[in-house]
């Protein structure tokens, strides 16, 4: 229990501001400097839906990709942190890791939701349907359901120690399951062939806003994470102080 | 001197039961209990028939020319998932009564043995229910249709999928016994986790039922991925089980 703000917490606010500025800069850059992708060469990649190739035209909706991909990456990174903090909790039984695991999962939920919203918007625009049972969408849908289930599990267990253990275990399992579902949904042959994406072919003018957005969102995610952890720790402190006060009053 | 040591060792090995004996005793306990009460098997069996009836009614209005062979694999897996949920919920509920699980935990045994014995018990019960479900499904939906010679290959993904369901389900059922609203929670945790396995197994089963010419090209990778899922998820569950059951 320490009252002083740690160095990482001091970085939270500046990181939030820098992240926001970077994303705004990338946004402006994206719509002014970056050229439109030429259909089937880069983004958005063509896909076989219902037997015919969709999307080879110059649609403005391709700009969604510059936000969709960064938030998707960060949601996976956040999930990896959930598992890492879960392992640390199971090894040390220190509550602070449970708080961090929970907060990392919250970050994951925020970014998975953003991925879903941007993805579905793009799907509606370019494939003409709100939903297609296609590997990437299935993977993210079940990922979102698993992250939501994590929080339902937390509310369903009243004993704090037990809650921390169960949610750590479930967090680890989800983090193991996510790459497996990526693999299986892509590698199992289905009626909708998936075109593997090659991001290496992005021209620099597209790479710049993409990387800036990834960096910006990472900074924001980090800042939110630190602030949330700090708020949780303060809550705990208040609770323990209240208990002490009750004891003193008798 | 050496004789004395031998005698000590003998008495020591004689008193401490091996891990395999623990496993046998725990498994035997579950099986004996089930075959005396027949609680899980009856409810799962009847539930299977009920889901078959629901599917029958749901598909009744479908036009004749709908290719049931393309859908049969998916429908069958839906039955397996729902039925296994029912069974997994029951598999631990009686361990909560009269502190039975606490009793097991008092025994100085390797906790993962509990996982393995429960996994085996759940697997056996599911397989028994499937022995009922497969012929019933065939009679209700597939009889009278020309069958492909590749149909028996559908049993292999069924086995692989059931092993995975029993493995992941055993861990999650142990988690949910100590939670509020455990029946619903098990479904919430279990179904998303099982989706990759379901995806691979439905693909392999459908390929076997439809008997498409490129069967082996697609069937083998689907089955291999399902086996990979089983191996990884059961290993992870096994490692994590100690923490869950002692919490």
PDB file of N, CA, C and O in Angstrom, chain B residues 18-53:
ATOM      1  N   UNK B  18      -0.429 -46.232  -5.566  1.00  0.00           N
ATOM      2  CA  UNK B  18       0.167 -45.511  -6.691  1.00  0.00           C
ATOM      3  C   UNK B  18      -0.846 -44.532  -7.286  1.00  0.00           C
ATOM      4  O   UNK B  18      -2.042 -44.580  -6.989  1.00  0.00           O
ATOM      5  N   UNK B  19      -0.337 -43.634  -8.106  1.00  0.00           N
ATOM      6  CA  UNK B  19      -1.207 -42.663  -8.756  1.00  0.00           C
ATOM      7  C   UNK B  19      -2.270 -43.359  -9.591  1.00  0.00           C
ATOM      8  O   UNK B  19      -3.421 -42.940  -9.639  1.00  0.00           O
ATOM      9  N   UNK B  20      -1.850 -44.453 -10.202  1.00  0.00           N
ATOM     10  CA  UNK B  20      -2.806 -45.170 -11.050  1.00  0.00           C
ATOM     11  C   UNK B  20      -3.923 -45.783 -10.204  1.00  0.00           C
ATOM     12  O   UNK B  20      -5.081 -45.802 -10.618  1.00  0.00           O
ATOM     13  N   UNK B  21      -3.563 -46.242  -9.004  1.00  0.00           N
ATOM     14  CA  UNK B  21      -4.605 -46.781  -8.123  1.00  0.00           C
ATOM     15  C   UNK B  21      -5.580 -45.688  -7.700  1.00  0.00           C
ATOM     16  O   UNK B  21      -6.785 -45.909  -7.665  1.00  0.00           O
ATOM     17  N   UNK B  22      -5.027 -44.496  -7.384  1.00  0.00           N
ATOM     18  CA  UNK B  22      -5.895 -43.352  -7.088  1.00  0.00           C
ATOM     19  C   UNK B  22      -6.874 -43.121  -8.215  1.00  0.00           C
ATOM     20  O   UNK B  22      -8.074 -42.945  -8.011  1.00  0.00           O
ATOM     21  N   UNK B  23      -6.302 -43.140  -9.414  1.00  0.00           N
ATOM     22  CA  UNK B  23      -7.102 -42.876 -10.613  1.00  0.00           C
ATOM     23  C   UNK B  23      -8.214 -43.903 -10.741  1.00  0.00           C
ATOM     24  O   UNK B  23      -9.378 -43.566 -10.960  1.00  0.00           O
ATOM     25  N   UNK B  24      -7.837 -45.184 -10.539  1.00  0.00           N
ATOM     26  CA  UNK B  24      -8.823 -46.254 -10.692  1.00  0.00           C
ATOM     27  C   UNK B  24      -9.929 -46.120  -9.661  1.00  0.00           C
ATOM     28  O   UNK B  24     -11.115 -46.293  -9.966  1.00  0.00           O
ATOM     29  N   UNK B  25      -9.533 -45.793  -8.423  1.00  0.00           N
ATOM     30  CA  UNK B  25     -10.539 -45.713  -7.357  1.00  0.00           C
ATOM     31  C   UNK B  25     -11.510 -44.567  -7.620  1.00  0.00           C
ATOM     32  O   UNK B  25     -12.732 -44.716  -7.517  1.00  0.00           O
ATOM     33  N   UNK B  26     -10.940 -43.394  -8.010  1.00  0.00           N
ATOM     34  CA  UNK B  26     -11.795 -42.228  -8.258  1.00  0.00           C
ATOM     35  C   UNK B  26     -12.724 -42.478  -9.439  1.00  0.00           C
ATOM     36  O   UNK B  26     -13.909 -42.137  -9.399  1.00  0.00           O
ATOM     37  N   UNK B  27     -12.165 -43.089 -10.481  1.00  0.00           N
ATOM     38  CA  UNK B  27     -12.989 -43.372 -11.657  1.00  0.00           C
ATOM     39  C   UNK B  27     -14.073 -44.385 -11.301  1.00  0.00           C
ATOM     40  O   UNK B  27     -15.241 -44.219 -11.676  1.00  0.00           O
ATOM     41  N   UNK B  28     -13.662 -45.420 -10.545  1.00  0.00           N
ATOM     42  CA  UNK B  28     -14.620 -46.443 -10.149  1.00  0.00           C
ATOM     43  C   UNK B  28     -15.760 -45.867  -9.332  1.00  0.00           C
ATOM     44  O   UNK B  28     -16.924 -46.230  -9.526  1.00  0.00           O
ATOM     45  N   UNK B  29     -15.407 -44.918  -8.463  1.00  0.00           N
ATOM     46  CA  UNK B  29     -16.436 -44.268  -7.641  1.00  0.00           C
ATOM     47  C   UNK B  29     -17.473 -43.571  -8.518  1.00  0.00           C
ATOM     48  O   UNK B  29     -18.681 -43.734  -8.334  1.00  0.00           O
ATOM     49  N   UNK B  30     -16.984 -42.807  -9.520  1.00  0.00           N
ATOM     50  CA  UNK B  30     -17.906 -42.093 -10.407  1.00  0.00           C
ATOM     51  C   UNK B  30     -18.776 -43.058 -11.202  1.00  0.00           C
ATOM     52  O   UNK B  30     -19.987 -42.855 -11.336  1.00  0.00           O
ATOM     53  N   UNK B  31     -18.141 -44.106 -11.719  1.00  0.00           N
ATOM     54  CA  UNK B  31     -18.890 -45.050 -12.547  1.00  0.00           C
ATOM     55  C   UNK B  31     -19.922 -45.810 -11.710  1.00  0.00           C
ATOM     56  O   UNK B  31     -21.075 -45.954 -12.122  1.00  0.00           O
ATOM     57  N   UNK B  32     -19.483 -46.255 -10.517  1.00  0.00           N
ATOM     58  CA  UNK B  32     -20.416 -46.990  -9.658  1.00  0.00           C
ATOM     59  C   UNK B  32     -21.615 -46.144  -9.307  1.00  0.00           C
ATOM     60  O   UNK B  32     -22.764 -46.586  -9.394  1.00  0.00           O
ATOM     61  N   UNK B  33     -21.321 -44.888  -8.941  1.00  0.00           N
ATOM     62  CA  UNK B  33     -22.404 -43.992  -8.571  1.00  0.00           C
ATOM     63  C   UNK B  33     -23.389 -43.820  -9.731  1.00  0.00           C
ATOM     64  O   UNK B  33     -24.600 -43.860  -9.550  1.00  0.00           O
ATOM     65  N   UNK B  34     -22.828 -43.663 -10.932  1.00  0.00           N
ATOM     66  CA  UNK B  34     -23.675 -43.416 -12.080  1.00  0.00           C
ATOM     67  C   UNK B  34     -24.510 -44.647 -12.427  1.00  0.00           C
ATOM     68  O   UNK B  34     -25.704 -44.552 -12.714  1.00  0.00           O
ATOM     69  N   UNK B  35     -23.869 -45.828 -12.359  1.00  0.00           N
ATOM     70  CA  UNK B  35     -24.623 -47.016 -12.767  1.00  0.00           C
ATOM     71  C   UNK B  35     -25.642 -47.416 -11.709  1.00  0.00           C
ATOM     72  O   UNK B  35     -26.574 -48.163 -12.002  1.00  0.00           O
ATOM     73  N   UNK B  36     -25.482 -46.911 -10.477  1.00  0.00           N
ATOM     74  CA  UNK B  36     -26.515 -47.176  -9.479  1.00  0.00           C
ATOM     75  C   UNK B  36     -27.685 -46.209  -9.617  1.00  0.00           C
ATOM     76  O   UNK B  36     -28.840 -46.602  -9.543  1.00  0.00           O
ATOM     77  N   UNK B  37     -27.375 -44.923  -9.813  1.00  0.00           N
ATOM     78  CA  UNK B  37     -28.474 -43.947  -9.864  1.00  0.00           C
ATOM     79  C   UNK B  37     -28.976 -43.722 -11.295  1.00  0.00           C
ATOM     80  O   UNK B  37     -30.128 -43.397 -11.495  1.00  0.00           O
ATOM     81  N   UNK B  38     -28.091 -43.853 -12.260  1.00  0.00           N
ATOM     82  CA  UNK B  38     -28.376 -43.587 -13.681  1.00  0.00           C
ATOM     83  C   UNK B  38     -28.930 -42.175 -13.893  1.00  0.00           C
ATOM     84  O   UNK B  38     -29.695 -41.927 -14.806  1.00  0.00           O
ATOM     85  N   UNK B  39     -28.505 -41.256 -13.006  1.00  0.00           N
ATOM     86  CA  UNK B  39     -29.010 -39.886 -13.088  1.00  0.00           C
ATOM     87  C   UNK B  39     -28.612 -39.218 -14.394  1.00  0.00           C
ATOM     88  O   UNK B  39     -29.456 -38.765 -15.161  1.00  0.00           O
ATOM     89  N   UNK B  40     -27.278 -39.178 -14.635  1.00  0.00           N
ATOM     90  CA  UNK B  40     -26.776 -38.427 -15.785  1.00  0.00           C
ATOM     91  C   UNK B  40     -27.177 -39.081 -17.096  1.00  0.00           C
ATOM     92  O   UNK B  40     -27.624 -38.427 -18.022  1.00  0.00           O
ATOM     93  N   UNK B  41     -27.028 -40.403 -17.145  1.00  0.00           N
ATOM     94  CA  UNK B  41     -27.264 -41.089 -18.415  1.00  0.00           C
ATOM     95  C   UNK B  41     -28.718 -40.962 -18.841  1.00  0.00           C
ATOM     96  O   UNK B  41     -29.004 -40.699 -20.009  1.00  0.00           O
ATOM     97  N   UNK B  42     -29.648 -41.125 -17.885  1.00  0.00           N
ATOM     98  CA  UNK B  42     -31.056 -41.009 -18.258  1.00  0.00           C
ATOM     99  C   UNK B  42     -31.361 -39.601 -18.741  1.00  0.00           C
ATOM    100  O   UNK B  42     -31.974 -39.424 -19.797  1.00  0.00           O
ATOM    101  N   UNK B  43     -30.933 -38.608 -17.952  1.00  0.00           N
ATOM    102  CA  UNK B  43     -31.312 -37.247 -18.335  1.00  0.00           C
ATOM    103  C   UNK B  43     -30.643 -36.856 -19.656  1.00  0.00           C
ATOM    104  O   UNK B  43     -31.276 -36.235 -20.518  1.00  0.00           O
ATOM    105  N   UNK B  44     -29.372 -37.259 -19.841  1.00  0.00           N
ATOM    106  CA  UNK B  44     -28.708 -36.915 -21.099  1.00  0.00           C
ATOM    107  C   UNK B  44     -29.349 -37.642 -22.273  1.00  0.00           C
ATOM    108  O   UNK B  44     -29.537 -37.069 -23.352  1.00  0.00           O
ATOM    109  N   UNK B  45     -29.702 -38.912 -22.063  1.00  0.00           N
ATOM    110  CA  UNK B  45     -30.307 -39.679 -23.151  1.00  0.00           C
ATOM    111  C   UNK B  45     -31.628 -39.088 -23.581  1.00  0.00           C
ATOM    112  O   UNK B  45     -31.884 -38.886 -24.776  1.00  0.00           O
ATOM    113  N   UNK B  46     -32.468 -38.761 -22.585  1.00  0.00           N
ATOM    114  CA  UNK B  46     -33.783 -38.214 -22.921  1.00  0.00           C
ATOM    115  C   UNK B  46     -33.625 -36.828 -23.554  1.00  0.00           C
ATOM    116  O   UNK B  46     -34.325 -36.483 -24.507  1.00  0.00           O
ATOM    117  N   UNK B  47     -32.678 -36.077 -23.028  1.00  0.00           N
ATOM    118  CA  UNK B  47     -32.430 -34.740 -23.583  1.00  0.00           C
ATOM    119  C   UNK B  47     -32.036 -34.830 -25.057  1.00  0.00           C
ATOM    120  O   UNK B  47     -32.492 -34.046 -25.886  1.00  0.00           O
ATOM    121  N   UNK B  48     -31.195 -35.836 -25.372  1.00  0.00           N
ATOM    122  CA  UNK B  48     -30.799 -36.035 -26.765  1.00  0.00           C
ATOM    123  C   UNK B  48     -32.018 -36.258 -27.655  1.00  0.00           C
ATOM    124  O   UNK B  48     -32.144 -35.656 -28.727  1.00  0.00           O
ATOM    125  N   UNK B  49     -32.916 -37.131 -27.182  1.00  0.00           N
ATOM    126  CA  UNK B  49     -34.123 -37.410 -27.970  1.00  0.00           C
ATOM    127  C   UNK B  49     -34.933 -36.130 -28.136  1.00  0.00           C
ATOM    128  O   UNK B  49     -35.437 -35.833 -29.232  1.00  0.00           O
ATOM    129  N   UNK B  50     -35.017 -35.325 -27.054  1.00  0.00           N
ATOM    130  CA  UNK B  50     -35.803 -34.089 -27.127  1.00  0.00           C
ATOM    131  C   UNK B  50     -35.207 -33.127 -28.158  1.00  0.00           C
ATOM    132  O   UNK B  50     -35.943 -32.513 -28.940  1.00  0.00           O
ATOM    133  N   UNK B  51     -33.885 -33.005 -28.155  1.00  0.00           N
ATOM    134  CA  UNK B  51     -33.267 -32.101 -29.128  1.00  0.00           C
ATOM    135  C   UNK B  51     -33.513 -32.620 -30.548  1.00  0.00           C
ATOM    136  O   UNK B  51     -33.771 -31.842 -31.474  1.00  0.00           O
ATOM    137  N   UNK B  52     -33.476 -33.945 -30.716  1.00  0.00           N
ATOM    138  CA  UNK B  52     -33.777 -34.524 -32.032  1.00  0.00           C
ATOM    139  C   UNK B  52     -35.191 -34.157 -32.467  1.00  0.00           C
ATOM    140  O   UNK B  52     -35.420 -33.798 -33.628  1.00  0.00           O
ATOM    141  N   UNK B  53     -36.126 -34.228 -31.512  1.00  0.00           N
ATOM    142  CA  UNK B  53     -37.514 -33.873 -31.831  1.00  0.00           C
ATOM    143  C   UNK B  53     -37.595 -32.405 -32.237  1.00  0.00           C
ATOM    144  O   UNK B  53     -38.250 -32.055 -33.228  1.00  0.00           O
TER     145      UNK B  53
END
